[in-house]
mmCIF file with all atom_site columns, C-alpha atoms in Angstrom:
data_model
loop_
_atom_site.group_PDB
_atom_site.id
_atom_site.type_symbol
_atom_site.label_atom_id
_atom_site.label_alt_id
_atom_site.label_comp_id
_atom_site.label_asym_id
_atom_site.label_entity_id
_atom_site.label_seq_id
_atom_site.pdbx_PDB_ins_code
_atom_site.Cartn_x
_atom_site.Cartn_y
_atom_site.Cartn_z
_atom_site.occupancy
_atom_site.B_iso_or_equiv
_atom_site.pdbx_formal_charge
_atom_site.auth_seq_id
_atom_site.auth_comp_id
_atom_site.auth_asym_id
_atom_site.auth_atom_id
_atom_site.pdbx_PDB_model_num
ATOM 1   C CA . ALA N 1 1   ? -5.629  15.247  -24.560 1.00 35.00 ? 1   ALA N CA 1
ATOM 2   C CA . MET N 1 2   ? -6.811  18.775  -24.003 1.00 36.00 ? 2   MET N CA 1
ATOM 3   C CA . ARG N 1 3   ? -10.577 19.041  -23.754 1.00 34.00 ? 3   ARG N CA 1
ATOM 4   C CA . SER N 1 4   ? -12.548 22.222  -24.351 1.00 37.00 ? 4   SER N CA 1
ATOM 5   C CA . HIS N 1 5   ? -15.743 21.108  -22.605 1.00 36.00 ? 5   HIS N CA 1
ATOM 6   C CA . ALA N 1 6   ? -16.454 21.537  -18.907 1.00 37.00 ? 6   ALA N CA 1
ATOM 7   C CA . SER N 1 7   ? -15.796 17.986  -17.762 1.00 41.00 ? 7   SER N CA 1
ATOM 8   C CA . HIS N 1 8   ? -14.131 14.835  -18.958 1.00 44.00 ? 8   HIS N CA 1
ATOM 9   C CA . TRP N 1 9   ? -14.995 11.291  -17.945 1.00 44.00 ? 9   TRP N CA 1
ATOM 10  C CA . CYS N 1 10  ? -12.889 8.220   -18.474 1.00 45.00 ? 10  CYS N CA 1
ATOM 11  C CA . GLN N 1 11  ? -12.814 4.649   -17.254 1.00 43.00 ? 11  GLN N CA 1
ATOM 12  C CA . TYR N 1 12  ? -9.653  2.630   -16.862 1.00 42.00 ? 12  TYR N CA 1
ATOM 13  C CA . SER N 1 13  ? -9.318  -1.113  -17.334 1.00 44.00 ? 13  SER N CA 1
ATOM 14  C CA . SER N 1 14  ? -9.006  -1.467  -13.571 1.00 46.00 ? 14  SER N CA 1
ATOM 15  C CA . GLY N 1 15  ? -12.586 -0.229  -13.344 1.00 47.00 ? 15  GLY N CA 1
ATOM 16  C CA . GLU N 1 16  ? -11.512 3.066   -11.803 1.00 48.00 ? 16  GLU N CA 1
ATOM 17  C CA . GLU N 1 17  ? -13.581 5.974   -13.045 1.00 45.00 ? 17  GLU N CA 1
ATOM 18  C CA . LEU N 1 18  ? -12.471 9.556   -13.034 1.00 46.00 ? 18  LEU N CA 1
ATOM 19  C CA . THR N 1 19  ? -14.290 12.777  -13.820 1.00 44.00 ? 19  THR N CA 1
ATOM 20  C CA . THR N 1 20  ? -12.410 16.026  -14.046 1.00 44.00 ? 20  THR N CA 1
ATOM 21  C CA . SER N 1 21  ? -13.599 19.540  -14.516 1.00 44.00 ? 21  SER N CA 1
ATOM 22  C CA . SER N 1 22  ? -11.808 22.290  -16.379 1.00 43.00 ? 22  SER N CA 1
ATOM 23  C CA . SER N 1 23  ? -12.648 24.586  -13.479 1.00 44.00 ? 23  SER N CA 1
ATOM 24  C CA . GLN N 1 24  ? -10.365 22.558  -11.184 1.00 44.00 ? 24  GLN N CA 1
ATOM 25  C CA . GLY N 1 25  ? -7.402  24.465  -12.582 1.00 41.00 ? 25  GLY N CA 1
ATOM 26  C CA . PHE N 1 26  ? -4.648  21.887  -12.127 1.00 42.00 ? 26  PHE N CA 1
ATOM 27  C CA . PRO N 1 27  ? -2.956  19.281  -14.294 1.00 39.00 ? 27  PRO N CA 1
ATOM 28  C CA . LEU N 1 28  ? -4.033  15.669  -13.926 1.00 41.00 ? 28  LEU N CA 1
ATOM 29  C CA . TRP N 1 29  ? -1.593  12.868  -14.488 1.00 44.00 ? 29  TRP N CA 1
ATOM 30  C CA . HIS N 1 30  ? -2.807  9.307   -14.307 1.00 46.00 ? 30  HIS N CA 1
ATOM 31  C CA . PHE N 1 31  ? -0.493  6.427   -14.990 1.00 48.00 ? 31  PHE N CA 1
ATOM 32  C CA . ASP N 1 32  ? -1.502  2.821   -14.463 1.00 49.00 ? 32  ASP N CA 1
ATOM 33  C CA . MET N 1 33  ? 0.309   -0.421  -15.277 1.00 50.00 ? 33  MET N CA 1
ATOM 34  C CA . SER N 1 34  ? -1.417  -3.781  -15.240 1.00 51.00 ? 34  SER N CA 1
ATOM 35  C CA . ASP N 1 35  ? -0.214  -6.467  -12.859 1.00 55.00 ? 35  ASP N CA 1
ATOM 36  C CA . ASP N 1 36  ? -2.270  -9.389  -14.074 1.00 55.00 ? 36  ASP N CA 1
ATOM 37  C CA . ASN N 1 37  ? -0.648  -12.504 -15.492 1.00 52.00 ? 37  ASN N CA 1
ATOM 38  C CA . VAL N 1 38  ? -2.260  -12.113 -18.897 1.00 52.00 ? 38  VAL N CA 1
ATOM 39  C CA . SER N 1 39  ? -0.637  -8.891  -20.029 1.00 51.00 ? 39  SER N CA 1
ATOM 40  C CA . LYS N 1 40  ? 1.989   -6.656  -18.537 1.00 51.00 ? 40  LYS N CA 1
ATOM 41  C CA . GLY N 1 41  ? 2.128   -3.152  -19.822 1.00 51.00 ? 41  GLY N CA 1
ATOM 42  C CA . ILE N 1 42  ? 0.729   0.330   -19.817 1.00 52.00 ? 42  ILE N CA 1
ATOM 43  C CA . VAL N 1 43  ? -3.007  0.298   -19.380 1.00 50.00 ? 43  VAL N CA 1
ATOM 44  C CA . ALA N 1 44  ? -3.750  4.000   -19.433 1.00 51.00 ? 44  ALA N CA 1
ATOM 45  C CA . VAL N 1 45  ? -2.024  7.329   -19.496 1.00 53.00 ? 45  VAL N CA 1
ATOM 46  C CA . GLU N 1 46  ? -4.190  10.404  -19.184 1.00 51.00 ? 46  GLU N CA 1
ATOM 47  C CA . PHE N 1 47  ? -3.004  13.974  -19.557 1.00 50.00 ? 47  PHE N CA 1
ATOM 48  C CA . PHE N 1 48  ? -5.458  16.752  -18.830 1.00 49.00 ? 48  PHE N CA 1
ATOM 49  C CA . LEU N 1 49  ? -4.329  20.352  -18.654 1.00 45.00 ? 49  LEU N CA 1
ATOM 50  C CA . SER N 1 50  ? -7.069  22.834  -18.059 1.00 49.00 ? 50  SER N CA 1
ATOM 51  C CA . VAL N 1 51  ? -5.084  25.986  -17.354 1.00 47.00 ? 51  VAL N CA 1
ATOM 52  C CA . PRO N 1 52  ? -2.749  28.067  -19.536 1.00 51.00 ? 52  PRO N CA 1
ATOM 53  C CA . GLU N 1 53  ? 0.821   26.805  -19.408 1.00 50.00 ? 53  GLU N CA 1
ATOM 54  C CA . SER N 1 54  ? 2.041   30.144  -18.049 1.00 52.00 ? 54  SER N CA 1
ATOM 55  C CA . SER N 1 55  ? 0.085   29.600  -14.825 1.00 49.00 ? 55  SER N CA 1
ATOM 56  C CA . LEU N 1 56  ? 1.392   26.059  -14.211 1.00 45.00 ? 56  LEU N CA 1
ATOM 57  C CA . PRO N 1 57  ? 4.237   25.407  -11.804 1.00 47.00 ? 57  PRO N CA 1
ATOM 58  C CA . PRO N 1 58  ? 7.490   25.066  -13.839 1.00 45.00 ? 58  PRO N CA 1
ATOM 59  C CA . SER N 1 59  ? 7.783   21.301  -13.416 1.00 42.00 ? 59  SER N CA 1
ATOM 60  C CA . ALA N 1 60  ? 4.162   20.544  -14.350 1.00 41.00 ? 60  ALA N CA 1
ATOM 61  C CA . SER N 1 61  ? 4.496   21.826  -17.892 1.00 40.00 ? 61  SER N CA 1
ATOM 62  C CA . HIS N 1 62  ? 7.448   19.560  -18.639 1.00 48.00 ? 62  HIS N CA 1
ATOM 63  C CA . LEU N 1 63  ? 6.029   16.129  -17.908 1.00 61.00 ? 63  LEU N CA 1
ATOM 64  C CA . HIS N 1 64  ? 7.431   13.489  -20.226 1.00 81.00 ? 64  HIS N CA 1
ATOM 65  C CA . LEU N 1 65  ? 6.099   9.928   -20.296 1.00 86.00 ? 65  LEU N CA 1
ATOM 66  C CA . TYR N 1 66  ? 9.467   8.188   -20.691 1.00 88.00 ? 66  TYR N CA 1
ATOM 67  C CA . GLY N 1 67  ? 11.006  10.399  -18.000 1.00 89.00 ? 67  GLY N CA 1
ATOM 68  C CA . GLU N 1 68  ? 8.185   9.485   -15.624 1.00 87.00 ? 68  GLU N CA 1
ATOM 69  C CA . LEU N 1 69  ? 8.501   5.782   -16.460 1.00 88.00 ? 69  LEU N CA 1
ATOM 70  C CA . ALA N 1 70  ? 12.263  5.819   -15.857 1.00 91.00 ? 70  ALA N CA 1
ATOM 71  C CA . GLN N 1 71  ? 11.838  6.951   -12.261 1.00 91.00 ? 71  GLN N CA 1
ATOM 72  C CA . HIS N 1 72  ? 10.661  3.471   -11.266 1.00 90.00 ? 72  HIS N CA 1
ATOM 73  C CA . SER N 1 73  ? 11.993  -0.030  -11.899 1.00 91.00 ? 73  SER N CA 1
ATOM 74  C CA . LYS N 1 74  ? 8.640   -1.164  -13.321 1.00 90.00 ? 74  LYS N CA 1
ATOM 75  C CA . GLY N 1 75  ? 8.730   1.700   -15.775 1.00 90.00 ? 75  GLY N CA 1
ATOM 76  C CA . CYS N 1 76  ? 12.297  0.845   -16.798 1.00 92.00 ? 76  CYS N CA 1
ATOM 77  C CA . SER N 1 77  ? 11.146  -2.730  -17.404 1.00 92.00 ? 77  SER N CA 1
ATOM 78  C CA . GLU N 1 78  ? 8.445   -1.342  -19.689 1.00 90.00 ? 78  GLU N CA 1
ATOM 79  C CA . LEU N 1 79  ? 11.010  0.775   -21.550 1.00 91.00 ? 79  LEU N CA 1
ATOM 80  C CA . THR N 1 80  ? 13.220  -2.300  -21.967 1.00 93.00 ? 80  THR N CA 1
ATOM 81  C CA . ALA N 1 81  ? 10.313  -4.301  -23.341 1.00 91.00 ? 81  ALA N CA 1
ATOM 82  C CA . ARG N 1 82  ? 9.577   -1.569  -25.897 1.00 89.00 ? 82  ARG N CA 1
ATOM 83  C CA . LYS N 1 83  ? 13.258  -1.539  -27.047 1.00 91.00 ? 83  LYS N CA 1
ATOM 84  C CA . ARG N 1 84  ? 13.098  2.166   -27.852 1.00 89.00 ? 84  ARG N CA 1
ATOM 85  C CA . VAL N 1 85  ? 16.093  3.495   -25.903 1.00 93.00 ? 85  VAL N CA 1
ATOM 86  C CA . PRO N 1 86  ? 18.775  1.737   -28.006 1.00 95.00 ? 86  PRO N CA 1
ATOM 87  C CA . ILE N 1 87  ? 17.019  3.118   -31.092 1.00 93.00 ? 87  ILE N CA 1
ATOM 88  C CA . PHE N 1 88  ? 17.110  6.638   -29.637 1.00 94.00 ? 88  PHE N CA 1
ATOM 89  C CA . ILE N 1 89  ? 20.817  6.295   -28.865 1.00 95.00 ? 89  ILE N CA 1
ATOM 90  C CA . GLU N 1 90  ? 21.591  5.108   -32.400 1.00 95.00 ? 90  GLU N CA 1
ATOM 91  C CA . ARG N 1 91  ? 19.413  7.883   -33.824 1.00 94.00 ? 91  ARG N CA 1
ATOM 92  C CA . ILE N 1 92  ? 21.353  10.680  -32.131 1.00 94.00 ? 92  ILE N CA 1
ATOM 93  C CA . LYS N 1 93  ? 24.647  9.335   -33.489 1.00 93.00 ? 93  LYS N CA 1
ATOM 94  C CA . ASP N 1 94  ? 23.427  9.282   -37.104 1.00 93.00 ? 94  ASP N CA 1
ATOM 95  C CA . ALA N 1 95  ? 23.722  12.777  -38.619 1.00 93.00 ? 95  ALA N CA 1
ATOM 96  C CA . SER N 1 96  ? 21.887  11.601  -41.755 1.00 94.00 ? 96  SER N CA 1
ATOM 97  C CA . TYR N 1 97  ? 18.746  10.966  -39.721 1.00 92.00 ? 97  TYR N CA 1
ATOM 98  C CA . PRO N 1 98  ? 16.106  13.783  -39.904 1.00 94.00 ? 98  PRO N CA 1
ATOM 99  C CA . ALA N 1 99  ? 16.957  16.563  -37.462 1.00 94.00 ? 99  ALA N CA 1
ATOM 100 C CA . THR N 1 100 ? 13.508  16.640  -35.842 1.00 93.00 ? 100 THR N CA 1
ATOM 101 C CA . LYS N 1 101 ? 13.704  12.943  -34.991 1.00 92.00 ? 101 LYS N CA 1
ATOM 102 C CA . ARG N 1 102 ? 17.236  13.313  -33.648 1.00 95.00 ? 102 ARG N CA 1
ATOM 103 C CA . PHE N 1 103 ? 16.147  16.340  -31.612 1.00 95.00 ? 103 PHE N CA 1
ATOM 104 C CA . ASN N 1 104 ? 13.232  14.404  -30.114 1.00 93.00 ? 104 ASN N CA 1
ATOM 105 C CA . ALA N 1 105 ? 15.469  11.412  -29.363 1.00 94.00 ? 105 ALA N CA 1
ATOM 106 C CA . ILE N 1 106 ? 17.959  13.633  -27.520 1.00 96.00 ? 106 ILE N CA 1
ATOM 107 C CA . ILE N 1 107 ? 15.269  15.335  -25.448 1.00 94.00 ? 107 ILE N CA 1
ATOM 108 C CA . THR N 1 108 ? 13.711  11.955  -24.651 1.00 94.00 ? 108 THR N CA 1
ATOM 109 C CA . LEU N 1 109 ? 17.062  10.590  -23.449 1.00 95.00 ? 109 LEU N CA 1
ATOM 110 C CA . GLY N 1 110 ? 17.499  13.769  -21.410 1.00 95.00 ? 110 GLY N CA 1
ATOM 111 C CA . GLN N 1 111 ? 14.132  13.233  -19.743 1.00 94.00 ? 111 GLN N CA 1
ATOM 112 C CA . ILE N 1 112 ? 14.843  9.559   -19.069 1.00 95.00 ? 112 ILE N CA 1
ATOM 113 C CA . GLY N 1 113 ? 18.213  10.364  -17.496 1.00 95.00 ? 113 GLY N CA 1
ATOM 114 C CA . SER N 1 114 ? 16.910  13.248  -15.395 1.00 93.00 ? 114 SER N CA 1
ATOM 115 C CA . SER N 1 115 ? 16.309  10.946  -12.410 1.00 93.00 ? 115 SER N CA 1
ATOM 116 C CA . GLU N 1 116 ? 18.878  8.822   -10.616 1.00 94.00 ? 116 GLU N CA 1
ATOM 117 C CA . ASN N 1 117 ? 17.071  5.626   -11.574 1.00 95.00 ? 117 ASN N CA 1
ATOM 118 C CA . GLY N 1 118 ? 16.647  6.819   -15.157 1.00 95.00 ? 118 GLY N CA 1
ATOM 119 C CA . PHE N 1 119 ? 20.315  7.651   -15.671 1.00 95.00 ? 119 PHE N CA 1
ATOM 120 C CA . GLN N 1 120 ? 21.321  4.275   -14.223 1.00 95.00 ? 120 GLN N CA 1
ATOM 121 C CA . TYR N 1 121 ? 18.920  2.714   -16.720 1.00 96.00 ? 121 TYR N CA 1
ATOM 122 C CA . LEU N 1 122 ? 20.560  4.607   -19.604 1.00 96.00 ? 122 LEU N CA 1
ATOM 123 C CA . LEU N 1 123 ? 23.969  3.340   -18.511 1.00 95.00 ? 123 LEU N CA 1
ATOM 124 C CA . GLU N 1 124 ? 22.621  -0.207  -18.484 1.00 95.00 ? 124 GLU N CA 1
ATOM 125 C CA . GLN N 1 125 ? 21.413  0.286   -22.056 1.00 96.00 ? 125 GLN N CA 1
ATOM 126 C CA . ASN N 1 126 ? 24.706  1.797   -23.262 1.00 95.00 ? 126 ASN N CA 1
ATOM 127 C CA . ARG N 1 127 ? 27.701  2.513   -21.018 1.00 94.00 ? 127 ARG N CA 1
ATOM 128 C CA . ASP N 1 128 ? 28.884  5.157   -23.503 1.00 94.00 ? 128 ASP N CA 1
ATOM 129 C CA . VAL N 1 129 ? 25.684  7.226   -23.506 1.00 95.00 ? 129 VAL N CA 1
ATOM 130 C CA . MET N 1 130 ? 27.412  10.224  -21.869 1.00 93.00 ? 130 MET N CA 1
ATOM 131 C CA . ALA N 1 131 ? 30.322  10.114  -24.334 1.00 93.00 ? 131 ALA N CA 1
ATOM 132 C CA . ILE N 1 132 ? 27.875  9.853   -27.242 1.00 95.00 ? 132 ILE N CA 1
ATOM 133 C CA . LEU N 1 133 ? 25.953  12.906  -26.070 1.00 95.00 ? 133 LEU N CA 1
ATOM 134 C CA . LEU N 1 134 ? 29.132  14.876  -25.396 1.00 93.00 ? 134 LEU N CA 1
ATOM 135 C CA . ASN N 1 135 ? 30.299  14.085  -28.932 1.00 94.00 ? 135 ASN N CA 1
ATOM 136 C CA . VAL N 1 136 ? 27.044  15.556  -30.260 1.00 96.00 ? 136 VAL N CA 1
ATOM 137 C CA . VAL N 1 137 ? 27.533  18.671  -28.096 1.00 94.00 ? 137 VAL N CA 1
ATOM 138 C CA . ASN N 1 138 ? 31.086  19.143  -29.327 1.00 93.00 ? 138 ASN N CA 1
ATOM 139 C CA . SER N 1 139 ? 30.919  18.258  -32.992 1.00 94.00 ? 139 SER N CA 1
ATOM 140 C CA . ASP N 1 140 ? 27.458  18.060  -34.548 1.00 95.00 ? 140 ASP N CA 1
ATOM 141 C CA . ASP N 1 141 ? 27.013  20.395  -37.522 1.00 94.00 ? 141 ASP N CA 1
ATOM 142 C CA . ASP N 1 142 ? 23.381  21.193  -36.669 1.00 95.00 ? 142 ASP N CA 1
ATOM 143 C CA . LEU N 1 143 ? 23.223  23.857  -33.960 1.00 94.00 ? 143 LEU N CA 1
ATOM 144 C CA . SER N 1 144 ? 19.688  22.889  -32.894 1.00 94.00 ? 144 SER N CA 1
ATOM 145 C CA . ILE N 1 145 ? 20.902  19.328  -32.296 1.00 96.00 ? 145 ILE N CA 1
ATOM 146 C CA . ARG N 1 146 ? 23.844  20.634  -30.284 1.00 96.00 ? 146 ARG N CA 1
ATOM 147 C CA . GLY N 1 147 ? 21.442  22.814  -28.274 1.00 95.00 ? 147 GLY N CA 1
ATOM 148 C CA . ALA N 1 148 ? 19.179  19.829  -27.575 1.00 95.00 ? 148 ALA N CA 1
ATOM 149 C CA . ALA N 1 149 ? 22.221  17.875  -26.391 1.00 96.00 ? 149 ALA N CA 1
ATOM 150 C CA . PHE N 1 150 ? 23.128  20.721  -24.001 1.00 94.00 ? 150 PHE N CA 1
ATOM 151 C CA . CYS N 1 151 ? 19.547  20.645  -22.744 1.00 94.00 ? 151 CYS N CA 1
ATOM 152 C CA . ALA N 1 152 ? 19.770  16.878  -22.172 1.00 95.00 ? 152 ALA N CA 1
ATOM 153 C CA . LEU N 1 153 ? 23.011  17.340  -20.207 1.00 93.00 ? 153 LEU N CA 1
ATOM 154 C CA . GLY N 1 154 ? 21.210  19.927  -18.085 1.00 93.00 ? 154 GLY N CA 1
ATOM 155 C CA . LEU N 1 155 ? 18.404  17.465  -17.406 1.00 94.00 ? 155 LEU N CA 1
ATOM 156 C CA . TRP N 1 156 ? 20.943  14.799  -16.496 1.00 94.00 ? 156 TRP N CA 1
ATOM 157 C CA . SER N 1 157 ? 22.515  17.162  -13.952 1.00 92.00 ? 157 SER N CA 1
ATOM 158 C CA . HIS N 1 158 ? 19.658  16.214  -11.589 1.00 90.00 ? 158 HIS N CA 1
ATOM 159 C CA . SER N 1 159 ? 21.309  12.796  -11.205 1.00 91.00 ? 159 SER N CA 1
ATOM 160 C CA . SER N 1 160 ? 24.426  12.500  -9.043  1.00 90.00 ? 160 SER N CA 1
ATOM 161 C CA . THR N 1 161 ? 25.483  9.441   -11.067 1.00 91.00 ? 161 THR N CA 1
ATOM 162 C CA . ALA N 1 162 ? 25.272  11.486  -14.260 1.00 90.00 ? 162 ALA N CA 1
ATOM 163 C CA . CYS N 1 163 ? 27.360  14.245  -12.681 1.00 90.00 ? 163 CYS N CA 1
ATOM 164 C CA . GLN N 1 164 ? 29.999  11.698  -11.625 1.00 91.00 ? 164 GLN N CA 1
ATOM 165 C CA . ASN N 1 165 ? 29.938  10.174  -15.108 1.00 87.00 ? 165 ASN N CA 1
ATOM 166 C CA . PHE N 1 166 ? 30.405  13.625  -16.635 1.00 87.00 ? 166 PHE N CA 1
ATOM 167 C CA . GLN N 1 167 ? 33.394  14.304  -14.346 1.00 88.00 ? 167 GLN N CA 1
ATOM 168 C CA . SER N 1 168 ? 34.863  10.950  -15.336 1.00 86.00 ? 168 SER N CA 1
ATOM 169 C CA . GLN N 1 169 ? 34.477  11.802  -19.030 1.00 82.00 ? 169 GLN N CA 1
ATOM 170 C CA . LYS N 1 170 ? 36.081  15.204  -18.429 1.00 79.00 ? 170 LYS N CA 1
ATOM 171 C CA . ASN N 1 171 ? 39.012  13.646  -16.549 1.00 78.00 ? 171 ASN N CA 1
ATOM 172 C CA . GLN N 1 172 ? 39.554  11.039  -19.287 1.00 77.00 ? 172 GLN N CA 1
ATOM 173 C CA . LYS N 1 173 ? 39.690  13.784  -21.910 1.00 72.00 ? 173 LYS N CA 1
ATOM 174 C CA . ASN N 1 174 ? 42.203  15.764  -19.847 1.00 68.00 ? 174 ASN N CA 1
ATOM 175 C CA . HIS N 1 175 ? 44.497  12.739  -19.546 1.00 58.00 ? 175 HIS N CA 1
ATOM 176 C CA . LEU N 1 176 ? 44.596  12.035  -23.294 1.00 55.00 ? 176 LEU N CA 1
#
């Protein structure tokens, strides 16, 4: 959450305390997952941006929780437990679903697949995820949805597995 006052204090379930000041001039990202036997899940996520977006490094302004989770096996386990990714995949295929929710689902899948581990995770959830997204790029009637799908493909280009999968899809289309 963005805070307008000079400092922000928070305490995490681990007992860790953190105080930040808006004069520090950098983004703070705190992500903590519990490891106790009682509950396994996200304990705290804290976003604190104290500087105008234009002065942030390019990557800092585009943090995405699911994309950050997907970079690690523990995070992918959390995504699996939440069962959201199959819903996002189904959502982008359904043109009758509201465009804003489809748009958000596409961008979320793009963020998840932007890391090598994340794209592997998407393939585990649905082997046809690349073909589904390419179908949206090629044939969706809503141009903003098509644009979001192009954006997601661009995010996926950071993964060598995604690039290989794209080449495979391209070669299959050429042989038909």
